[in-house]
Amino acid sequence: MCIAAWVWEAHPLYRLLLVFNRDELHDSLWMVGDGGRKILGGRDGLAGGTWLGCTRNGRIAFLTNVRETCSLPVPKSRGDIPVKFLEGEMSPMEFAEEVVEQGDLYNGFNLVLADLRSKSMVFATNRGPVAIELVSPGLHVLSNGSLDSPWPNQQRQLPDTGYGSDVEFEVSSIFVDAELDMVKSWKQMQVEYQIEESEK
């Protein structure tokens, strides 16, 4: 189970406070670093993408998977989406609109993009209903459902995603500790961002 909780533009010291947990299959190895790119975040050892990253110029991206019983036979890697945003120059809204147009090439995802310079944050998903929305200041939670939705694991319940209650119980914890091929990754980020302006 992936889950993220964050405070956006509502803390007196930080523009963003974020905690993020990712549970993924062991064959999706992860490494810290970006292989020479200017991105701070985890890196998928197989596909090379990331689930959470930021840059020195104030761009932040993270995603969670949408739980589905059926997946595409040859999908594009969801982990490439945050990397493309972080390496690019498009605004969060422009990028979200572009990636959602190509959403049927990916398995289900929820995506959050932020640009601290412009004080903009956007949520996008490619699963029902497809949505793009500005994220308002305040406290937000995102798991395997939509933004701030009452997803069962946020309420200490089990979702009905077709995997059966035994599997759902084993993977429902924020920190999965089961006899399943899972790896745990927990990250905490607080961002204090200053825009330095030179006098002319």
XYZ file of C-alpha atoms in Angstrom:
200
model
C 0.000 0.000 0.000
C 1.219 3.464 -0.874
C 0.042 6.386 1.207
C 1.023 10.049 1.288
C -0.082 12.764 3.681
C 0.971 16.362 3.351
C 0.341 19.940 4.398
C 0.479 22.354 1.470
C 0.829 26.132 1.883
C -0.666 26.011 5.389
C 2.332 25.856 7.753
C 4.056 28.999 9.069
C 7.579 27.726 8.298
C 7.266 25.279 5.418
C 5.438 25.424 2.114
C 5.229 21.639 2.083
C 5.398 18.962 4.772
C 5.115 15.463 3.316
C 5.249 11.901 4.620
C 5.161 9.127 2.056
C 5.137 5.352 2.344
C 5.663 3.011 -0.595
C 5.297 -0.763 -0.520
C 6.350 -2.444 -3.727
C 7.272 -5.866 -4.984
C 10.893 -6.912 -4.403
C 11.558 -7.162 -8.122
C 11.146 -3.379 -8.246
C 14.449 -2.730 -6.517
C 15.070 0.808 -5.401
C 18.173 2.900 -4.991
C 18.721 6.351 -3.547
C 19.946 8.855 -6.093
C 19.237 9.591 -9.679
C 22.192 8.314 -11.676
C 23.615 11.756 -12.413
C 20.333 13.639 -12.898
C 19.667 16.565 -10.593
C 16.799 14.826 -8.801
C 16.697 13.929 -5.119
C 14.586 10.832 -4.548
C 14.368 7.092 -4.807
C 15.036 5.324 -8.082
C 13.505 2.102 -9.314
C 16.423 -0.273 -9.941
C 14.647 -2.003 -12.832
C 12.756 0.701 -14.734
C 14.822 3.713 -13.610
C 11.883 5.926 -12.644
C 10.841 7.293 -9.264
C 7.764 7.465 -7.050
C 8.916 10.589 -5.162
C 11.437 13.223 -6.142
C 12.322 16.884 -5.974
C 14.779 19.300 -7.551
C 16.797 22.255 -6.284
C 14.621 24.631 -8.260
C 11.504 23.699 -6.289
C 9.816 21.059 -8.433
C 8.271 18.105 -6.589
C 6.465 15.036 -7.925
C 5.101 11.869 -6.363
C 2.694 9.143 -7.337
C 0.786 6.225 -5.941
C -0.495 3.218 -7.855
C -4.203 2.643 -8.374
C -5.013 -0.903 -7.262
C -6.415 -2.913 -10.167
C -7.018 -6.615 -10.718
C -6.183 -6.284 -14.418
C -3.149 -4.507 -15.770
C -1.950 -3.613 -19.246
C 0.141 -6.305 -20.974
C 2.981 -3.891 -21.853
C 2.442 -0.603 -20.008
C 4.762 2.382 -19.987
C 6.553 2.791 -16.645
C 4.615 5.033 -14.246
C 7.914 5.930 -12.587
C 8.958 7.838 -15.701
C 6.161 10.355 -15.151
C 7.650 12.139 -12.093
C 11.123 12.100 -13.694
C 9.845 13.789 -16.864
C 8.120 16.490 -14.826
C 11.156 17.074 -12.607
C 13.516 17.326 -15.574
C 11.158 19.557 -17.567
C 9.936 23.127 -17.475
C 6.170 22.727 -17.966
C 3.871 24.019 -15.244
C 2.204 21.357 -13.074
C -1.135 21.935 -14.823
C 0.334 21.784 -18.344
C 2.233 18.599 -17.543
C -0.797 16.977 -15.882
C -2.974 17.706 -18.914
C -0.376 16.165 -21.228
C 0.171 13.015 -19.159
C -3.548 12.373 -18.632
C -4.051 12.522 -22.412
C -1.619 9.580 -22.600
C -3.061 7.914 -19.493
C -4.257 4.790 -21.285
C -0.613 3.832 -21.941
C -0.021 3.351 -18.179
C -1.455 1.178 -15.458
C -3.489 3.178 -12.951
C -1.779 6.049 -11.148
C -2.442 9.048 -8.923
C 0.004 11.888 -9.454
C 0.828 15.040 -7.494
C 2.986 17.737 -9.079
C 4.178 20.928 -7.418
C 6.232 23.963 -8.326
C 7.218 25.958 -5.266
C 8.276 28.975 -7.336
C 4.765 29.447 -8.695
C 3.062 28.095 -5.539
C 1.083 25.633 -7.629
C 0.190 22.018 -6.894
C -1.912 19.732 -9.082
C -3.448 16.284 -8.617
C -4.073 14.036 -11.645
C -5.282 10.472 -12.104
C -5.768 8.291 -15.153
C -8.456 6.112 -13.594
C -12.183 6.610 -13.172
C -13.066 9.248 -13.413
C -9.994 10.786 -15.041
C -9.376 14.040 -13.198
C -7.019 16.979 -12.943
C -7.454 19.480 -10.142
C -5.564 22.192 -8.323
C -4.655 21.177 -4.773
C -5.896 23.711 -2.250
C -3.860 24.806 0.782
C -4.294 22.502 3.765
C -3.932 18.876 4.834
C -4.328 16.166 2.172
C -4.153 12.368 2.042
C -3.601 10.168 -0.997
C -3.513 6.407 -1.108
C -4.624 4.038 -3.849
C -7.905 5.915 -4.358
C -8.493 9.507 -5.386
C -7.227 12.623 -3.599
C -8.695 12.961 -0.083
C -11.122 10.126 -0.839
C -12.186 7.819 1.984
C -10.030 4.943 0.721
C -10.480 1.950 3.064
C -6.852 1.729 4.237
C -6.994 5.367 5.342
C -9.897 4.368 7.588
C -8.397 1.107 8.847
C -10.633 -0.967 6.592
C -9.886 -3.409 3.782
C -10.607 -2.481 0.161
C -12.424 -4.844 -2.166
C -10.092 -4.892 -5.179
C -10.592 -8.507 -6.188
C -7.495 -9.970 -4.499
C -9.366 -11.604 -1.610
C -9.532 -10.610 2.044
C -6.453 -12.657 3.080
C -4.180 -10.797 0.638
C -5.806 -7.430 1.385
C -5.241 -7.967 5.100
C -1.560 -8.823 4.549
C -0.880 -5.711 2.445
C -3.181 -3.251 4.253
C -0.693 -2.050 6.850
C 1.252 1.126 6.197
C 4.340 -0.991 6.897
C 3.726 -4.359 5.253
C 5.283 -7.153 7.276
C 4.037 -10.288 5.566
C 5.399 -13.353 3.840
C 5.003 -11.588 0.522
C 7.691 -10.336 -1.836
C 7.462 -6.724 -0.702
C 9.954 -3.978 0.047
C 9.203 -1.037 2.277
C 10.176 2.536 1.653
C 9.235 5.383 3.948
C 10.232 8.963 3.280
C 9.659 12.242 5.033
C 10.212 15.573 3.377
C 9.951 19.113 4.620
C 10.598 21.888 2.198
C 11.724 25.351 3.125
C 12.085 27.145 -0.152
C 13.453 30.628 -0.603
C 13.403 32.541 -3.821
C 16.528 34.620 -4.008
C 16.024 37.848 -5.856
C 18.871 40.086 -6.846
C 18.565 43.842 -6.688
C 18.971 45.695 -9.936
